[in-house]
Structures are given as C-alpha cells and as structure tokens.
mmCIF file of C-alpha atoms in Angstrom:
data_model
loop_
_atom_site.group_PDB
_atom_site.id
_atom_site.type_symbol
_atom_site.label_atom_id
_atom_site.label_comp_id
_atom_site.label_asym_id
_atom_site.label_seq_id
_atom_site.Cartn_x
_atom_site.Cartn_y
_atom_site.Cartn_z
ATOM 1 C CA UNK A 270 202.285 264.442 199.985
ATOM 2 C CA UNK A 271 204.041 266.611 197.201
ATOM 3 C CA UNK A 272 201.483 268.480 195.077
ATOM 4 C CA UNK A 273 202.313 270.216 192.280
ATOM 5 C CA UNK A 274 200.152 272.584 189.735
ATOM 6 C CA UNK A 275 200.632 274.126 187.181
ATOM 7 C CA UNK A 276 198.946 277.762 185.802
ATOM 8 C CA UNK A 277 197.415 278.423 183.164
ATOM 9 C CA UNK A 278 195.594 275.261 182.602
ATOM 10 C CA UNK A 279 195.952 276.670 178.716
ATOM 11 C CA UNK A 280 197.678 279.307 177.169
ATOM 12 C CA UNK A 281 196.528 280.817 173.332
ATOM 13 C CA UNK A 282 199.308 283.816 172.222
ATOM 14 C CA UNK A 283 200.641 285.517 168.993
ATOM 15 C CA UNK A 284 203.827 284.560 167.255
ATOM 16 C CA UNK A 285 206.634 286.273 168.662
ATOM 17 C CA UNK A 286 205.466 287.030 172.012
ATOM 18 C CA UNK A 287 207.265 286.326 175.275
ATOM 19 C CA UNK A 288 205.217 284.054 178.035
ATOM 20 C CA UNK A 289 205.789 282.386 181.130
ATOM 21 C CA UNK A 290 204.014 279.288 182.347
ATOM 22 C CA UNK A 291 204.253 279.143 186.297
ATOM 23 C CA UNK A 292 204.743 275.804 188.421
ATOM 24 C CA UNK A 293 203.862 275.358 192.020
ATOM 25 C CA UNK A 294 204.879 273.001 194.604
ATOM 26 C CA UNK A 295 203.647 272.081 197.695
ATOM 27 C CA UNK A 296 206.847 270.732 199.715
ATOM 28 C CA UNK A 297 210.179 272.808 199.172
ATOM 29 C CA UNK A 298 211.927 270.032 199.958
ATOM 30 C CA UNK A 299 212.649 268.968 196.617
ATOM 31 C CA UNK A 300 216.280 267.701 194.609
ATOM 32 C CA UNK A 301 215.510 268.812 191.209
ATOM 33 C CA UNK A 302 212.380 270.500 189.309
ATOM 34 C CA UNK A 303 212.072 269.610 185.541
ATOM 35 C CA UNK A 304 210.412 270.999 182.736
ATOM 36 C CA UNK A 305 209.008 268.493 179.948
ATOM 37 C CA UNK A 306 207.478 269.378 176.620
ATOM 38 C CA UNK A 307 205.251 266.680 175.408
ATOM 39 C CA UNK A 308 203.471 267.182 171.684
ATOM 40 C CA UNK A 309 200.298 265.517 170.884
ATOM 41 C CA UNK A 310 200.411 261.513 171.046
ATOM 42 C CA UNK A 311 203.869 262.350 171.549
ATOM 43 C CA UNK A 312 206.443 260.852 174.787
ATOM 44 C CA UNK A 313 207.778 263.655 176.883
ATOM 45 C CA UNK A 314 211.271 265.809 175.888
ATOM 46 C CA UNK A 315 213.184 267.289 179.046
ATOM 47 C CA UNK A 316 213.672 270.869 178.433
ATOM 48 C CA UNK A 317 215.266 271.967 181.541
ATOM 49 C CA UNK A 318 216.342 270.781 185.243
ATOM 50 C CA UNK A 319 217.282 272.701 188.021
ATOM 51 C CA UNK A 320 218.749 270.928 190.772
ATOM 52 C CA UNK A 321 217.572 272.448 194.415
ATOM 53 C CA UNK A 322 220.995 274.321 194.849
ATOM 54 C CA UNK A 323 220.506 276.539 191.161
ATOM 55 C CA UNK A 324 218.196 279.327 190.884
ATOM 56 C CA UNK A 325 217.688 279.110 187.102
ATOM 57 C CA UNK A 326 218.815 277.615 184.066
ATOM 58 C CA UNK A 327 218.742 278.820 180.370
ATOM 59 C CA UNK A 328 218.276 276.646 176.799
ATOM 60 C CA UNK A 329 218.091 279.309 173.647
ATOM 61 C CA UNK A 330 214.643 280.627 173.743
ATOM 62 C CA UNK A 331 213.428 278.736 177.253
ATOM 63 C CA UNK A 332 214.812 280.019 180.737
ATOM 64 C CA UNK A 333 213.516 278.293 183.938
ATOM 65 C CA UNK A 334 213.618 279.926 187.482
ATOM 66 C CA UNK A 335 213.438 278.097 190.739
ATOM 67 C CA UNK A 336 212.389 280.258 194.125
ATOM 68 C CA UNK A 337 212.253 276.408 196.325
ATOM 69 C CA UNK A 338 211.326 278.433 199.424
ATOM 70 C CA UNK A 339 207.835 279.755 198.226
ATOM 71 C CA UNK A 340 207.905 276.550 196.103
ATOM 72 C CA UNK A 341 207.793 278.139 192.931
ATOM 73 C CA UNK A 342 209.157 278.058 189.100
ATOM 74 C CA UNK A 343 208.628 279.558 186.394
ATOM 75 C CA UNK A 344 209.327 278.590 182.745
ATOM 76 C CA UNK A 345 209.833 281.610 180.455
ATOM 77 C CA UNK A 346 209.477 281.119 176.434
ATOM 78 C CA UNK A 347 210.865 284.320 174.470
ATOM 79 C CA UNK A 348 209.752 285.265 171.168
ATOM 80 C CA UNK A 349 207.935 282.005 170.933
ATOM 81 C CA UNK A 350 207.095 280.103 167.605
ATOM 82 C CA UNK A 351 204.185 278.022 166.407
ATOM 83 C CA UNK A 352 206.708 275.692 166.900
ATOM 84 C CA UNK A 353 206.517 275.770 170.690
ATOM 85 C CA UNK A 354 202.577 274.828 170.838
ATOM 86 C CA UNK A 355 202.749 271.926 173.275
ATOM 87 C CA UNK A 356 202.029 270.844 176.885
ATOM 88 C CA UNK A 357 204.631 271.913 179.149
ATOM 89 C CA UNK A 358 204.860 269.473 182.259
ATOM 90 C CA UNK A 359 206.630 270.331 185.491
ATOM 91 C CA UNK A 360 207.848 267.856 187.585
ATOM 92 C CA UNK A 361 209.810 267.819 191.114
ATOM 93 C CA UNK A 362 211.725 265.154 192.415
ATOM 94 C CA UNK A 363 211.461 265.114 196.138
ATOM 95 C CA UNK A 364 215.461 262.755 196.332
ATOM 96 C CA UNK A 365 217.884 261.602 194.355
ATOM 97 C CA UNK A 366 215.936 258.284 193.989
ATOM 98 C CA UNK A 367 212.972 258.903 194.604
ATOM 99 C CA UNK A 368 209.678 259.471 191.616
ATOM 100 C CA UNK A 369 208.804 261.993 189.914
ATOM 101 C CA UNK A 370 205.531 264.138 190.810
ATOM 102 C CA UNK A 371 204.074 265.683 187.636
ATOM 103 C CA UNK A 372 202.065 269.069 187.338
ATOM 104 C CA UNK A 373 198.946 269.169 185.403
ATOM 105 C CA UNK A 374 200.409 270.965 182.450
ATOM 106 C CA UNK A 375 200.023 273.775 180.452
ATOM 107 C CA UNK A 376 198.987 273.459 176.956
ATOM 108 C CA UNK A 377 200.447 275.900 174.821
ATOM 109 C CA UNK A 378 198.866 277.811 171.361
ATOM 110 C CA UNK A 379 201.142 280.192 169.286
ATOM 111 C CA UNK A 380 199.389 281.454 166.990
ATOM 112 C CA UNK A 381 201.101 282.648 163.698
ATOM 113 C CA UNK B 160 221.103 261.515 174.963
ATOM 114 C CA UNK B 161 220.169 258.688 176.245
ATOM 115 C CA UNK B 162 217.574 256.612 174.278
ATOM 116 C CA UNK B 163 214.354 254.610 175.648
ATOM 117 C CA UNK B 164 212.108 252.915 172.961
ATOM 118 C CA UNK B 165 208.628 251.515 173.295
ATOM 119 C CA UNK B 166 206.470 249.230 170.953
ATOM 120 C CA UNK B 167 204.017 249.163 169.521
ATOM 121 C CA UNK B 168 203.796 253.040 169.333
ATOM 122 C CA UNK B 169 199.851 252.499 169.256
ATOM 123 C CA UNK B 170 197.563 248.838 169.673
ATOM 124 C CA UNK B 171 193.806 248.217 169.202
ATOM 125 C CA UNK B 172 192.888 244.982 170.546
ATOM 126 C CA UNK B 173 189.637 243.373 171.647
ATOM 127 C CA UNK B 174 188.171 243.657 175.022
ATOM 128 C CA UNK B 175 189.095 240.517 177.058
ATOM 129 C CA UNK B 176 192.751 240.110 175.254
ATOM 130 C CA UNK B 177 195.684 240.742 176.855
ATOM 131 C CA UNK B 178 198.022 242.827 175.058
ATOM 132 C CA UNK B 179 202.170 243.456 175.865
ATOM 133 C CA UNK B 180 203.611 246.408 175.758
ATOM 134 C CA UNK B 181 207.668 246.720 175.698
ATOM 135 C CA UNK B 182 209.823 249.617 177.094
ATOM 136 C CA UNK B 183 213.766 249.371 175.872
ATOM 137 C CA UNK B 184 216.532 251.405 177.188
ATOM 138 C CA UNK B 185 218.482 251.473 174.055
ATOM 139 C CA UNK B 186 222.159 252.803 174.769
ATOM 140 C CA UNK B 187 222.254 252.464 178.240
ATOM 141 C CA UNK B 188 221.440 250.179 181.365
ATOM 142 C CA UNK B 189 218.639 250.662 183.516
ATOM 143 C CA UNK B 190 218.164 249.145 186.893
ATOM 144 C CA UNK B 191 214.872 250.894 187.235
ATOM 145 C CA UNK B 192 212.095 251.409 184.782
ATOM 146 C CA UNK B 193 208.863 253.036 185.723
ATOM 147 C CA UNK B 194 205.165 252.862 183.977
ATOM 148 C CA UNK B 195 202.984 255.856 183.766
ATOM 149 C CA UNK B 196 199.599 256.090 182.120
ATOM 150 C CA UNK B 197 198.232 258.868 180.933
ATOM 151 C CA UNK B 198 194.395 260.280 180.094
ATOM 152 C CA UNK B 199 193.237 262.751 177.467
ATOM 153 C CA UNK B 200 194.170 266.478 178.771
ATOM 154 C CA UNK B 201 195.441 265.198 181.901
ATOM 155 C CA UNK B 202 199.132 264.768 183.571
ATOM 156 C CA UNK B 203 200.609 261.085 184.144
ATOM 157 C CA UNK B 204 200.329 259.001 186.690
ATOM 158 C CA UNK B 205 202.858 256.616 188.171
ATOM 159 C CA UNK B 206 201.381 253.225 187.982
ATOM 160 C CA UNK B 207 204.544 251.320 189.015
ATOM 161 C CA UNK B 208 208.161 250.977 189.664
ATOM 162 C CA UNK B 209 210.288 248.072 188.674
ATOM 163 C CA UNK B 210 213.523 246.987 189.340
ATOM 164 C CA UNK B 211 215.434 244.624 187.053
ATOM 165 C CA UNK B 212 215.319 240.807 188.337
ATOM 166 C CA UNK B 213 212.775 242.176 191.212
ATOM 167 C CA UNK B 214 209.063 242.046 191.610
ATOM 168 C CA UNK B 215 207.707 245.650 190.708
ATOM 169 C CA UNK B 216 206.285 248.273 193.451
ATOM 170 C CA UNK B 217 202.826 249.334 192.096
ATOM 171 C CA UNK B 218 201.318 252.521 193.029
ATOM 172 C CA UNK B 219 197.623 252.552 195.663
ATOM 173 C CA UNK B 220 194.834 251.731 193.119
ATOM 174 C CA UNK B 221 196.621 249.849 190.263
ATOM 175 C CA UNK B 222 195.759 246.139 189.913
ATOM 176 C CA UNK B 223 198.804 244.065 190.183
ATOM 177 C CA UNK B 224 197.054 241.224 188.315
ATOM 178 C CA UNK B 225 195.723 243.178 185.681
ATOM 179 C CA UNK B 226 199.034 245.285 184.846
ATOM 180 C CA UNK B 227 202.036 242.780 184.847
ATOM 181 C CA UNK B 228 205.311 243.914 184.759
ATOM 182 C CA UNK B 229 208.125 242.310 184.013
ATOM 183 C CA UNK B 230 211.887 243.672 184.323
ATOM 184 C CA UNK B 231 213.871 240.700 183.110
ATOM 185 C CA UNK B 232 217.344 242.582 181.937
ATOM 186 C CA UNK B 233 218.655 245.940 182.215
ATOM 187 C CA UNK B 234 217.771 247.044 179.273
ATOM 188 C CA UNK B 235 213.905 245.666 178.983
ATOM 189 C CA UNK B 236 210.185 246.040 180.519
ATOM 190 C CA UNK B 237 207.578 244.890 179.559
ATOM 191 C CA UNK B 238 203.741 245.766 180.310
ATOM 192 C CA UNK B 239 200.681 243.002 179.999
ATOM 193 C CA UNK B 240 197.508 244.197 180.314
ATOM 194 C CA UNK B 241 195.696 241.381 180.913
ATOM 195 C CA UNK B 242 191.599 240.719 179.961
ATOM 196 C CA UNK B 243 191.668 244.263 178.613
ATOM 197 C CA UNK B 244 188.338 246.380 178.838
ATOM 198 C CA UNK B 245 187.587 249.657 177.126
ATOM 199 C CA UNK B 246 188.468 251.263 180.573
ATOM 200 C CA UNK B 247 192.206 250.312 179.896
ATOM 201 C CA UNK B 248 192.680 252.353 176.866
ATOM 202 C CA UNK B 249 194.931 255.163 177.767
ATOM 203 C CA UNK B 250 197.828 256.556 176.703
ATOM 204 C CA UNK B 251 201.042 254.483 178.535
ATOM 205 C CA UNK B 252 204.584 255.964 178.214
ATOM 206 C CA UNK B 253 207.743 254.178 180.444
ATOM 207 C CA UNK B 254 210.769 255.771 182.173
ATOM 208 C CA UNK B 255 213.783 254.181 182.768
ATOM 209 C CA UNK B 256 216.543 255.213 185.099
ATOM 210 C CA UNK B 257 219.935 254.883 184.132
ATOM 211 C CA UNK B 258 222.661 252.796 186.167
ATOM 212 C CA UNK B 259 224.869 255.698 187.548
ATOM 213 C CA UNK B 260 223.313 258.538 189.103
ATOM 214 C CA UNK B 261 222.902 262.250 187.599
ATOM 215 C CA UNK B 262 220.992 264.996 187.391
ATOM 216 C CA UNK B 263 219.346 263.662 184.079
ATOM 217 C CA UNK B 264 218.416 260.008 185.989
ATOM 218 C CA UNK B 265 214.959 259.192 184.133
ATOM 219 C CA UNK B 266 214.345 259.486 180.182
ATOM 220 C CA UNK B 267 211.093 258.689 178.709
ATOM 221 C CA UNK B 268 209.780 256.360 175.670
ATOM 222 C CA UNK B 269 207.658 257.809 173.191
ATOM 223 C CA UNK B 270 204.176 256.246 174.638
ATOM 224 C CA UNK B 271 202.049 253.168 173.474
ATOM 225 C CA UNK B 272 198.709 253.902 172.547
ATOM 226 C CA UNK B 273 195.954 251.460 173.357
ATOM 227 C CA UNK B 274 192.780 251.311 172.546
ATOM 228 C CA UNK B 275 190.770 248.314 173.702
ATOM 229 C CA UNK B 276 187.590 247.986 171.940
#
C-alpha cells in the first residue's frame, strides 16, 4: 500500500526566503506526483505534476523535483511571499487510472 | 482550466437530516467523479469513486447507506448524507476526471462545508 508523507508537518519563514517542502513515497512505482496548494476552507489548486519519466518541472517562483527511485520530491518556493502561506499537498498516482494517494501536508507561514 | 463546482460551499443542518451535496464538472465531461472528506489539519481521504450511470466503489470504512452517491450524467454528483450526526461534519471536496486521458486527469471543487449540529 502506497504511503506518502510529507516533512515539515509546518513550516514558519521570513518574506523573501527560499524553502523547500520534501515529499516521500513509499512505492516508486508511481505515473505522476502532484503538488496541490490548498488555502484555508479553500478546494485544492494543482501547482505542479511530474509524470514518472520527468525529473522536475518549473512554474515562476515553484520548481518541483522527482528522484522516483529513492521515492522522493521536493517542492522548492523561491523568494516566497505572504502570499504563498498555505498547505502544500503531495500526491502520487500509482496508474494512469488509478486514485490519488495524498501526503499529510505542509502548512506554510511567510511571515512579512 | 478545466472547471468543477460544488454547492452549497458550506451547510449547517440538524442532526438526524439528511443533507445533499452537488459536485458539477462545468466545461467538461466526466465519466468519473470521486468524494474525499477532509478533517481539521489533516490530508483527505478518498471516501468513494463513482462512475456515471454506475453504482459507486466506496473506500473500507465508509458507510454506503449513510453516504449516497449518485452519478446520474457526466457532468453531475451528488452526495446525501443521510440521518446526519455531529460526527459527519467535515470538510467534503469532489474530483472529477475528465473524459479523455492526460496528465492533468482529476480537478477539484472548492469543498462543501458541513456542520451538523
């Protein structure tokens, strides 16, 4: 059974500094890994997938790395914003149809 | 993007009513819709998987009879929770899937708040 978690738990940093939020993953035999930003009360926003074949991907400010074989990815936020407070989900999809398995989160505090 | 919709975006209803929840795919067909709930602080949880015109798949430990879901078109889902107890409320987003395949294939509602009283 996939298991996926997700360090820190919490994360509390300055305005403007760069931070990466780490995602683990029990089976490397995934299809995709996503990273979701949900805000308070809030529905979740996909950020970023990397199918099992890519290594990383890159939106402005966010870049997400995928090492499948020690079932790892990392998200990494630069110069982040007060904007970017949020819980950061990662999710891995283990086939093309199959469901998603969701990380704990990481719930993120920029401070300005 | 592709659009899902839920309503209502929050409920408070007595315990021992049943209450309805709807998930929309808005701009696109979905032959596969899924139902998560979600506690305070914590990650969701798949409660079921439902396929339009098809009885739904639910997950170990959900109560078919007390979570009804119905996938009547390809663009609709609905939720019932049924004789609702404080226990029940939770945060509950949907997923649907749309009808050709790509790396994007699930896109989530905004989440229906309920709180049973």
């Amino acid at each position: 059974k996939q298991e996926v978690t997700q360090i820190p738990a919490a994360l509390s940093v300055p305005e403007g500094e760069n931070l990466v939020l780490n995602c683990s993953f029990t089976d490397s035999a995934i299809y995709n890994l996503q990273w979701f930003r949900q805000d308070p009360g809030k529905g979740l926003t996909s950020l970023l997938l990397i199918q099992s074949s890519q290594r990383e991907q890159t939106s402005g400010r966010l870049n997400a790395s995928l090492d499948k074989s020690s079932g790892r990815s990392t998200l990494y936020i630069a110069a982040s914003q007060p904007g970017d407070s949020a819980t950061y989900l990662c999710a891995v999809k283990a086939a093309s149809g199959s469901r998603l398995t969701f990380g704990e989160g990481t719930q993120l505090t920029v401070n300005p | 993007g592709a659009v899902v919709s839920q309503h209502p975006s929050w409920v408070i209803c007595k315990s021992g009513t049943s209450v309805k929840i709807e998930c929309r795919s808005l701009d696109f067909q979905a032959t596969t819709m899924f139902w998560y709930r979600q506690f305070p602080k914590q990650s969701l949880m798949l409660m079921a998987t439902s396929n339009e015109g098809s009885k739904a798949t639910y997950e170990q430990g959900v109560e078919k009879d007390k979570f009804l879901i119905n996938h009547a078109s390809l663009t609709l889902s609905t939720l019932t929770v049924t004789s609702a107890h404080p226990e029940d409320s939770s945060f509950y987003i949907c997923s649907a899937r749309v009808l050709t395949s790509g790396p994007y294939e699930q896109y989530f509602g905004p989440g229906t708040r309920l709180t049973v009283t």
